[in-house]
Amino acid sequence: KAGVTQTPRYLIKTRGQQVTLSCSPISGHRSVSWYQQTPGQGLQFLFEYFSETQRNKGNFPGRFSGRQFSNSRSEMNVSTLELGDSALYLCASREGDTQYFGPGTRLTVL
Amino acid sequence: AQRVTQPEKLLSVFKGAPVELKCNYSYSGSPELFWYVQYSRQRLQLLLRHISRESIKGFTADLNKGETSFHLKKPFAQEEDSAMYYCALRTGGTSYGKLTFGQGTILTVHP
């Protein structure tokens, strides 16, 4: 099976803009989780979607949102970007208790 | 709230030496613990889970609820073990897809 894919791989935005990141899970996986990875805070959970419903949410402001489509593909959106949003954003699809991670999207906010 | 602590940011050993990567957690309930690994230029991937009590690539980890620890051990390190290692905790219940990660330990195995 193909692995988790994320698009785009790299993004450069300016403060105040918004951004949408996409994640395609492994075929057959219905759960998609998103994480933010930064040098200072490490890997932090953003949210999880399962069958188009948000199941869990991390401790991030409302500017961070997500959704999942009927084919299990997921998008996350960050509005009103801040410099501190610069990070690697990872998504993972899950089978049982194993999460399979994508390569990440590197977001740089200038 | 749950927390995972990996006290060592960097760990260097020589090939053939034993290695132990430390992980401590705080959670009042019944935790599920995992080790994830990221090799250079590869994706983050699951190494092992405490529930299965398996040995993967020579690595083992035992959950010690009394000491709230889940240290990763290997008796004889190999150069190909050099990677970033993350300890992660899942709190069960409906938190299926939510992992709390430690800060990670970079393991370097010298020839």
CSV table of N, CA and C in Angstrom, one decimal, chain A residues 3-4 33 35 37 40-43 45 48 55-56 94 96-99 101-103, chain B residues 32 34 36 38 43-46 49 51 86 90 94-99 101-103:
chain,number,residue,atom,x,y,z
A,3,GLY,N,2.1,4.8,1.2
A,3,GLY,CA,2.1,5.4,2.5
A,3,GLY,C,1.3,6.7,2.5
A,4,VAL,N,1.4,7.3,3.7
A,4,VAL,CA,0.7,8.6,3.9
A,4,VAL,C,1.3,9.7,3.0
A,33,SER,N,-4.6,11.9,12.2
A,33,SER,CA,-4.2,12.8,13.2
A,33,SER,C,-3.2,13.8,12.7
A,35,TYR,N,-0.1,16.7,13.8
A,35,TYR,CA,0.9,17.1,14.8
A,35,TYR,C,1.7,18.3,14.3
A,37,GLN,N,5.4,20.0,14.7
A,37,GLN,CA,6.7,19.8,15.2
A,37,GLN,C,7.6,21.0,15.1
A,40,GLY,N,11.5,23.9,19.6
A,40,GLY,CA,11.3,24.3,21.0
A,40,GLY,C,10.2,23.4,21.7
A,41,GLN,N,9.1,23.1,21.0
A,41,GLN,CA,8.0,22.4,21.7
A,41,GLN,C,8.0,20.9,21.3
A,42,GLY,N,8.7,20.5,20.3
A,42,GLY,CA,8.7,19.1,19.9
A,42,GLY,C,7.4,18.8,19.1
A,43,LEU,N,7.0,17.6,19.3
A,43,LEU,CA,5.8,17.1,18.6
A,43,LEU,C,4.6,17.3,19.5
A,45,PHE,N,0.3,17.4,19.5
A,45,PHE,CA,-0.9,16.9,18.9
A,45,PHE,C,-1.9,18.1,18.6
A,48,GLU,N,-7.5,15.0,15.8
A,48,GLU,CA,-7.7,13.7,15.2
A,48,GLU,C,-9.1,13.7,14.6
A,55,ARG,N,-12.4,13.9,16.6
A,55,ARG,CA,-12.6,13.0,17.8
A,55,ARG,C,-11.8,13.6,19.0
A,56,ASN,N,-10.6,14.2,18.7
A,56,ASN,CA,-9.8,14.8,19.8
A,56,ASN,C,-9.2,16.1,19.3
A,94,ARG,N,-4.0,5.9,11.1
A,94,ARG,CA,-3.9,4.9,12.1
A,94,ARG,C,-4.6,3.6,11.8
A,96,GLY,N,-5.4,0.3,14.1
A,96,GLY,CA,-5.2,-0.3,15.5
A,96,GLY,C,-4.5,0.8,16.3
A,97,ASP,N,-3.4,0.4,17.0
A,97,ASP,CA,-2.8,1.4,17.8
A,97,ASP,C,-1.5,1.9,17.2
A,98,THR,N,-1.3,1.7,15.9
A,98,THR,CA,-0.1,2.1,15.2
A,98,THR,C,-0.4,3.3,14.3
A,99,GLN,N,0.3,4.4,14.5
A,99,GLN,CA,0.2,5.5,13.6
A,99,GLN,C,1.3,5.5,12.6
A,101,PHE,N,3.1,7.8,9.8
A,101,PHE,CA,3.3,9.2,9.6
A,101,PHE,C,3.7,9.5,8.1
A,102,GLY,N,3.2,10.7,7.7
A,102,GLY,CA,3.6,11.2,6.4
A,102,GLY,C,4.9,11.9,6.5
A,103,PRO,N,5.4,12.4,5.4
A,103,PRO,CA,6.7,13.1,5.4
A,103,PRO,C,6.7,14.5,6.0
B,32,GLU,N,-0.8,3.7,27.7
B,32,GLU,CA,-0.2,2.8,26.6
B,32,GLU,C,1.1,3.6,26.2
B,34,PHE,N,4.7,3.8,23.8
B,34,PHE,CA,5.3,3.5,22.5
B,34,PHE,C,6.6,4.1,22.4
B,36,TYR,N,8.8,5.5,19.1
B,36,TYR,CA,8.8,5.8,17.7
B,36,TYR,C,10.3,6.2,17.3
B,38,GLN,N,13.0,7.9,14.2
B,38,GLN,CA,13.1,8.5,12.9
B,38,GLN,C,14.5,8.5,12.5
B,43,ARG,N,10.7,8.8,7.5
B,43,ARG,CA,9.6,9.2,8.3
B,43,ARG,C,9.6,8.7,9.7
B,44,LEU,N,8.9,9.3,10.5
B,44,LEU,CA,8.7,8.8,11.9
B,44,LEU,C,8.0,7.5,11.8
B,45,GLN,N,8.4,6.5,12.5
B,45,GLN,CA,7.8,5.2,12.4
B,45,GLN,C,7.8,4.5,13.8
B,46,LEU,N,6.8,3.6,14.0
B,46,LEU,CA,6.7,2.9,15.2
B,46,LEU,C,7.9,1.9,15.4
B,49,ARG,N,5.8,-1.2,21.0
B,49,ARG,CA,4.7,-0.8,21.9
B,49,ARG,C,4.8,-1.7,23.1
B,51,ILE,N,2.5,-3.0,24.9
B,51,ILE,CA,1.5,-4.1,25.0
B,51,ILE,C,2.0,-5.4,24.4
B,86,TYR,N,11.7,8.8,19.9
B,86,TYR,CA,10.7,9.4,20.7
B,86,TYR,C,9.9,8.4,21.5
B,90,ARG,N,-0.2,7.1,25.0
B,90,ARG,CA,-1.6,7.3,24.7
B,90,ARG,C,-2.4,7.0,25.9
B,94,THR,N,-11.1,7.2,24.5
B,94,THR,CA,-11.4,7.7,23.1
B,94,THR,C,-10.2,8.4,22.5
B,95,SER,N,-9.1,8.4,23.2
B,95,SER,CA,-7.9,9.1,22.7
B,95,SER,C,-7.1,8.2,21.7
B,96,TYR,N,-7.8,7.6,20.8
B,96,TYR,CA,-7.1,6.6,20.0
B,96,TYR,C,-6.0,7.2,19.2
B,97,GLY,N,-6.2,8.3,18.6
B,97,GLY,CA,-5.2,8.9,17.7
B,97,GLY,C,-4.4,10.0,18.3
B,98,LYS,N,-4.5,10.2,19.6
B,98,LYS,CA,-3.7,11.2,20.2
B,98,LYS,C,-2.6,10.7,21.0
B,99,LEU,N,-1.4,11.1,20.5
B,99,LEU,CA,-0.2,10.7,21.2
B,99,LEU,C,0.5,11.9,21.8
B,101,PHE,N,4.0,13.1,23.0
B,101,PHE,CA,5.4,12.7,22.7
B,101,PHE,C,6.4,13.4,23.7
B,102,GLY,N,7.5,12.7,24.0
B,102,GLY,CA,8.6,13.3,24.7
B,102,GLY,C,9.4,14.2,23.7
B,103,GLN,N,10.4,14.8,24.2
B,103,GLN,CA,11.1,15.7,23.3
B,103,GLN,C,12.1,15.0,22.4
